[in-house]
mmCIF file of C-alpha atoms in Angstrom:
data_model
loop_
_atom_site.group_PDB
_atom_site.id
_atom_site.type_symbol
_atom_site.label_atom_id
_atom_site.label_comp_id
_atom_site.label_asym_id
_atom_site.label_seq_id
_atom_site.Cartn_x
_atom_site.Cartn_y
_atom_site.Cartn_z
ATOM 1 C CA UNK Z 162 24.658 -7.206 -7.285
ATOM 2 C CA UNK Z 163 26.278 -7.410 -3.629
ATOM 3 C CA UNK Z 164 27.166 -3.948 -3.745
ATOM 4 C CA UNK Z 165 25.555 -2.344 -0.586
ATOM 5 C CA UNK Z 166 23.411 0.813 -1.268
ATOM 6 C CA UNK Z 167 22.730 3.952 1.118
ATOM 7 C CA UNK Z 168 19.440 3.430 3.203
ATOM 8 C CA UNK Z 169 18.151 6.377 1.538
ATOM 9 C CA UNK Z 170 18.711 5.413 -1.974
ATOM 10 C CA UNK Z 171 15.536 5.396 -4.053
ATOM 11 C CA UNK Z 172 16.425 3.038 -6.787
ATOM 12 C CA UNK Z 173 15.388 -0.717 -7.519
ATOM 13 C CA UNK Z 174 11.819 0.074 -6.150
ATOM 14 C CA UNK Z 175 12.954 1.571 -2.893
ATOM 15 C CA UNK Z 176 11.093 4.740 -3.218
ATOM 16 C CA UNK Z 177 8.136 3.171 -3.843
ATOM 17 C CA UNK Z 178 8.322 0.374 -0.772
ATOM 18 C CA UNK Z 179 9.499 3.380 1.286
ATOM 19 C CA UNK Z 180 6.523 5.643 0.486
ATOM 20 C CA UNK Z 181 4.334 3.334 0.649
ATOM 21 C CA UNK Z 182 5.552 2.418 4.002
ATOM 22 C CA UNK Z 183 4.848 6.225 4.690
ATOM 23 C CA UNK Z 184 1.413 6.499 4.031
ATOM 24 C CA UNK Z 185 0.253 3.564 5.500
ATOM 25 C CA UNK Z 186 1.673 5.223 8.666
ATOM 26 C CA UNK Z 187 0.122 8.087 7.967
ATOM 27 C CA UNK Z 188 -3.014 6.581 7.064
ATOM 28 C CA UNK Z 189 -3.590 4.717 10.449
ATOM 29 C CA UNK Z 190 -4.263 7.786 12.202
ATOM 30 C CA UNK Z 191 -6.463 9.872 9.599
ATOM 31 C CA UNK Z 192 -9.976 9.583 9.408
ATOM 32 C CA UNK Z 193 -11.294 6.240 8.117
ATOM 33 C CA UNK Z 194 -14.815 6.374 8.437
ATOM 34 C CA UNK Z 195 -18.012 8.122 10.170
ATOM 35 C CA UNK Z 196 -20.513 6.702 12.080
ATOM 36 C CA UNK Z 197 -23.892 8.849 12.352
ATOM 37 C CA UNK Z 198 -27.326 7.905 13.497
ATOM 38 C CA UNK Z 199 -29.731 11.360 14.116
ATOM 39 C CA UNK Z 200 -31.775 9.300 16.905
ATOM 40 C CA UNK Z 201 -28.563 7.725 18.958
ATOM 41 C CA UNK Z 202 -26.039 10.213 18.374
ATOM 42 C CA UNK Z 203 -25.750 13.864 19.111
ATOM 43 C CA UNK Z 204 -23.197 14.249 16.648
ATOM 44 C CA UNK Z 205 -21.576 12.008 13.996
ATOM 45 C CA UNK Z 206 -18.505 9.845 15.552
ATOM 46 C CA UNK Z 207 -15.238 9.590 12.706
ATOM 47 C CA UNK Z 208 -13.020 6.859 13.477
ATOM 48 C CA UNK Z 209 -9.147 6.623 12.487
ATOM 49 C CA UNK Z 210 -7.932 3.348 12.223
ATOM 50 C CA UNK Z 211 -6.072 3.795 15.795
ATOM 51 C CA UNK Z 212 -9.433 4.129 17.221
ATOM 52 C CA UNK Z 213 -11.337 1.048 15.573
ATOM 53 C CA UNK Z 214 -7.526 -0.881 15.890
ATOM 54 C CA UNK Z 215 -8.208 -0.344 19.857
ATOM 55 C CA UNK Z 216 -11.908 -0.767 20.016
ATOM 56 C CA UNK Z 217 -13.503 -3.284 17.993
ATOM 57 C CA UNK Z 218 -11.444 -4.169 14.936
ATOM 58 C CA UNK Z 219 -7.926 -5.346 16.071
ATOM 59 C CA UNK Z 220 -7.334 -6.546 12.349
ATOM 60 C CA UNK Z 221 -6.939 -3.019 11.704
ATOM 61 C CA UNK Z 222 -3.018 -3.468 13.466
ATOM 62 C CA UNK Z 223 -2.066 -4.977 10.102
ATOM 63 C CA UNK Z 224 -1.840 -1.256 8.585
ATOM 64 C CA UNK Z 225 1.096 -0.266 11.131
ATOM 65 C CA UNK Z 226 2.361 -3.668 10.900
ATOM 66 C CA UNK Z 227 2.499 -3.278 7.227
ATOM 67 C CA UNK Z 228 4.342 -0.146 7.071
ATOM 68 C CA UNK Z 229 7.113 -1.238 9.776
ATOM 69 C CA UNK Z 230 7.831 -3.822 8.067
ATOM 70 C CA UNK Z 231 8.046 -2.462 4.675
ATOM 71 C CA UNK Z 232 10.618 0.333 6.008
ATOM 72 C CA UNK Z 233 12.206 -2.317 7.810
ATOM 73 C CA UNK Z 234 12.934 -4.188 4.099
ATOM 74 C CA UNK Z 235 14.220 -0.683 3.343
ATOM 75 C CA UNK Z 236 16.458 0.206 5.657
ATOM 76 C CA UNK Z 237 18.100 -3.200 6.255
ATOM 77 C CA UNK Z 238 17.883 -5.041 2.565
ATOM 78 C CA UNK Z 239 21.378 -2.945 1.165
ATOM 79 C CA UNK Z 240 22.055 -4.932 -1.974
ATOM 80 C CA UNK Z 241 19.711 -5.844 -4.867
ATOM 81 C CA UNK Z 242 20.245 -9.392 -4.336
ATOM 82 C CA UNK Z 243 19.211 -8.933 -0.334
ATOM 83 C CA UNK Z 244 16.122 -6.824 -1.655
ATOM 84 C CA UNK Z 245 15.046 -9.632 -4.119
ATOM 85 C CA UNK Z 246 15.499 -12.582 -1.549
ATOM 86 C CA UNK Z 247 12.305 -9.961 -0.117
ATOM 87 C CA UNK Z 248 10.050 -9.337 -3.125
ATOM 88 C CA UNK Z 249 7.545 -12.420 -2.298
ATOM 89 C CA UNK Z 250 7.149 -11.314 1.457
ATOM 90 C CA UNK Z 251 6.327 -7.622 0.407
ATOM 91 C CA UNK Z 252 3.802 -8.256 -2.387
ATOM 92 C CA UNK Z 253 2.035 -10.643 0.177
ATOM 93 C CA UNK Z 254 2.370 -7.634 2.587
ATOM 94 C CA UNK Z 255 0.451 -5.229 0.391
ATOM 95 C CA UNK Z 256 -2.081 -7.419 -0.580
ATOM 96 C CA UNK Z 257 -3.023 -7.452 3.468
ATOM 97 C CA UNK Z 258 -3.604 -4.192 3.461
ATOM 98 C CA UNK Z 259 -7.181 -3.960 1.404
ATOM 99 C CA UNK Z 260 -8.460 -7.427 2.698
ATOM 100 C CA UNK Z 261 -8.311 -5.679 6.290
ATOM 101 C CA UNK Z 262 -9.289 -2.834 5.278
ATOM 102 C CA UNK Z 263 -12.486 -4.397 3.704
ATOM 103 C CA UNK Z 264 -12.960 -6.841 5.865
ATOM 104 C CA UNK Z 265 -13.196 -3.804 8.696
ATOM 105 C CA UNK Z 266 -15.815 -1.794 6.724
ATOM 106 C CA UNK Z 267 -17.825 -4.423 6.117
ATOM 107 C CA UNK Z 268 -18.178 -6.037 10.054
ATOM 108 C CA UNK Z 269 -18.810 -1.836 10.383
ATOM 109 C CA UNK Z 270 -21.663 -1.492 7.605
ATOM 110 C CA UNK Z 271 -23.247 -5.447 8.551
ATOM 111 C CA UNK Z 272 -23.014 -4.049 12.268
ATOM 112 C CA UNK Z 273 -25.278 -0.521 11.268
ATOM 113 C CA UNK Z 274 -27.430 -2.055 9.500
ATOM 114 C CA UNK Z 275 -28.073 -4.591 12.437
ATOM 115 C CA UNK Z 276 -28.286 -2.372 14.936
ATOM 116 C CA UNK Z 277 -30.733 -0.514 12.945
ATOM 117 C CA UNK Z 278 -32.809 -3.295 12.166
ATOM 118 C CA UNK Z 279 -32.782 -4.782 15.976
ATOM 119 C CA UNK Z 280 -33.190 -0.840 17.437
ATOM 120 C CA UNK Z 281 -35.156 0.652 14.638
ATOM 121 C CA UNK Z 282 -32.839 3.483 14.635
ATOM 122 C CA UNK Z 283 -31.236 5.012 11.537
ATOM 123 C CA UNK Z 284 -27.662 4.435 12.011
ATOM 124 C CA UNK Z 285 -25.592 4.680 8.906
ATOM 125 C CA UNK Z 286 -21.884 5.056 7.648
ATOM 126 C CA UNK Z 287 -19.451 7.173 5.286
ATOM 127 C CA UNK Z 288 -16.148 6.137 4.222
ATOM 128 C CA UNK Z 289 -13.656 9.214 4.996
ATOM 129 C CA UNK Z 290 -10.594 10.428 2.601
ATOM 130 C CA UNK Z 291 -7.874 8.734 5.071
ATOM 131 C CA UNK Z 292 -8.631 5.646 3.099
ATOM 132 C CA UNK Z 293 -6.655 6.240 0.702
ATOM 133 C CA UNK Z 294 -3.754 6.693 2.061
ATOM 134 C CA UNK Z 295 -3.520 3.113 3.295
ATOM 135 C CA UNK Z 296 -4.836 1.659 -0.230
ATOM 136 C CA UNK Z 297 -2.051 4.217 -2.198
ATOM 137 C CA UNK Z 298 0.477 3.161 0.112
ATOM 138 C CA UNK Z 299 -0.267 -0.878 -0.474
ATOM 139 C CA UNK Z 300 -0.265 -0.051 -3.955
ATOM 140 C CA UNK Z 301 2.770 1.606 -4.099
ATOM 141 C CA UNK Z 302 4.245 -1.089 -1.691
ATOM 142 C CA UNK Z 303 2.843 -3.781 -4.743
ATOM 143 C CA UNK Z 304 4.747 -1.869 -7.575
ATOM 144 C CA UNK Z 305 8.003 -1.335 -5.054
ATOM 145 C CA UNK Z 306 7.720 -5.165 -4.501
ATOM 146 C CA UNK Z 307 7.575 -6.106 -8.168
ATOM 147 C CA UNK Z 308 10.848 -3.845 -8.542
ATOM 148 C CA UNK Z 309 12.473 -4.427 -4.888
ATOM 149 C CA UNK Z 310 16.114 -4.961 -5.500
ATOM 150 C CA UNK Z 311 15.635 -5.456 -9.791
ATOM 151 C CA UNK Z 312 18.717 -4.300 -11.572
ATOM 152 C CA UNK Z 313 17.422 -2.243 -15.114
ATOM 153 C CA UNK Z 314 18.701 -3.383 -18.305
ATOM 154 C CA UNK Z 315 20.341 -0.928 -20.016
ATOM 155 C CA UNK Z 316 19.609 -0.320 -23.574
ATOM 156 C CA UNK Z 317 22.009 -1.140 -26.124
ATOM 157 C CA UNK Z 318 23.965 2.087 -28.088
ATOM 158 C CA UNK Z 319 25.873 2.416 -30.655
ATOM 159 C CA UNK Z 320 25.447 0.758 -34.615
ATOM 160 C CA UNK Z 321 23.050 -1.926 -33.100
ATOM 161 C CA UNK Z 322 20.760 0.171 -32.538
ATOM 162 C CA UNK Z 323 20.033 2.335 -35.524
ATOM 163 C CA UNK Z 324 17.120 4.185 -37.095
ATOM 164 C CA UNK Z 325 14.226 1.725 -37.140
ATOM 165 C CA UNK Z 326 12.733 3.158 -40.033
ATOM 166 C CA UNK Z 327 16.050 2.447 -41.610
ATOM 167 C CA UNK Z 328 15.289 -1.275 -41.004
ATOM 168 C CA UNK Z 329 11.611 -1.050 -41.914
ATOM 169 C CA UNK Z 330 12.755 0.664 -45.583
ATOM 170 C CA UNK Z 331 15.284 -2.185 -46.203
ATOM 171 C CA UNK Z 332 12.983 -5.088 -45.186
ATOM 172 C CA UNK Z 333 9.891 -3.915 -47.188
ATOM 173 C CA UNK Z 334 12.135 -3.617 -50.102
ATOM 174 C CA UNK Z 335 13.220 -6.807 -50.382
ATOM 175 C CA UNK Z 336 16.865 -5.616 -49.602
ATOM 176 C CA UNK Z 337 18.442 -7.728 -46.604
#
């Protein structure tokens, strides 16, 4: 239990905080979503998170944020009972991810359809494939949290555990 792992060791839900930590990396600079309006714009506008982070959604930080800290919890909690002591603070973590996320594209769909009710013009949006990297890496950073630092029990061997249908025969017959 205080038995220091390697910082690359995958076990006790470390692979999964650490991927996660990955793609939500990855997944503030791919495409989020596309803004397109055939009487403003000459050509539809895709924004990464980066780009709406910088503009007009500063919310959208928590992604990087996110993912620092979850490779932080990696790289410096070396002992399951270190990586427990952390399980709370990474679950609430992930769960930032989607509310941000939403609450982004929504302020970005209420603000279209404003500006197309106020201007008259068409303006709409599309949600792009780089949102899922954020949302698979929060839920991969949920599952890592739920096993951050968790020790496996290890199934019992030996006579104890014999044939179930062996037990099932005995008990139906009366036998025991």
């Amino acid at each position: 239990d205080d038995d220091g792992l390697a910082p690359i060791d995958p076990r006790f839900g470390r692979a999964e905080v650490g991927a996660g930590a990955l793609l939500l990396l990855a997944g503030f600079v791919a495409p989020l979503f596309t803004v397109s309006s055939a009487d403003v714009l000459s050509e539809p506008r895709t924004f990464t998170a980066l780009a709406a982070a910088t503009d007009e959604a500063p919310n959208l930080w928590t992604l990087p944020f996110v993912g620092l800290i979850a490779l932080s919890l990696v790289l410096r909690r070396r002992t399951p009972k270190q990586m427990r002591g952390a399980r709370l603070a990474a679950l609430a973590l992930a769960l930032a991810v989607p509310a941000s996320l939403a609450y982004t594209l929504h302020k970005v769909q209420a603000g279209a359809a404003q500006m197309t009710a106020s201007l008259g013009y068409a303006i709409s949006t599309r949600i792009e494939w780089g949102i899922a990297l954020p949302l698979v890496g929060a839920l991969l950073l949920a599952i890592g949290a739920l096993r951050f630092g968790v020790i496996p029990v290890a199934a019992p061997s030996g006579p104890a555990s014999a044939d179930p249908e062996d037990g099932d025969h005995v008990a139906a017959s009366g036998e025991a």
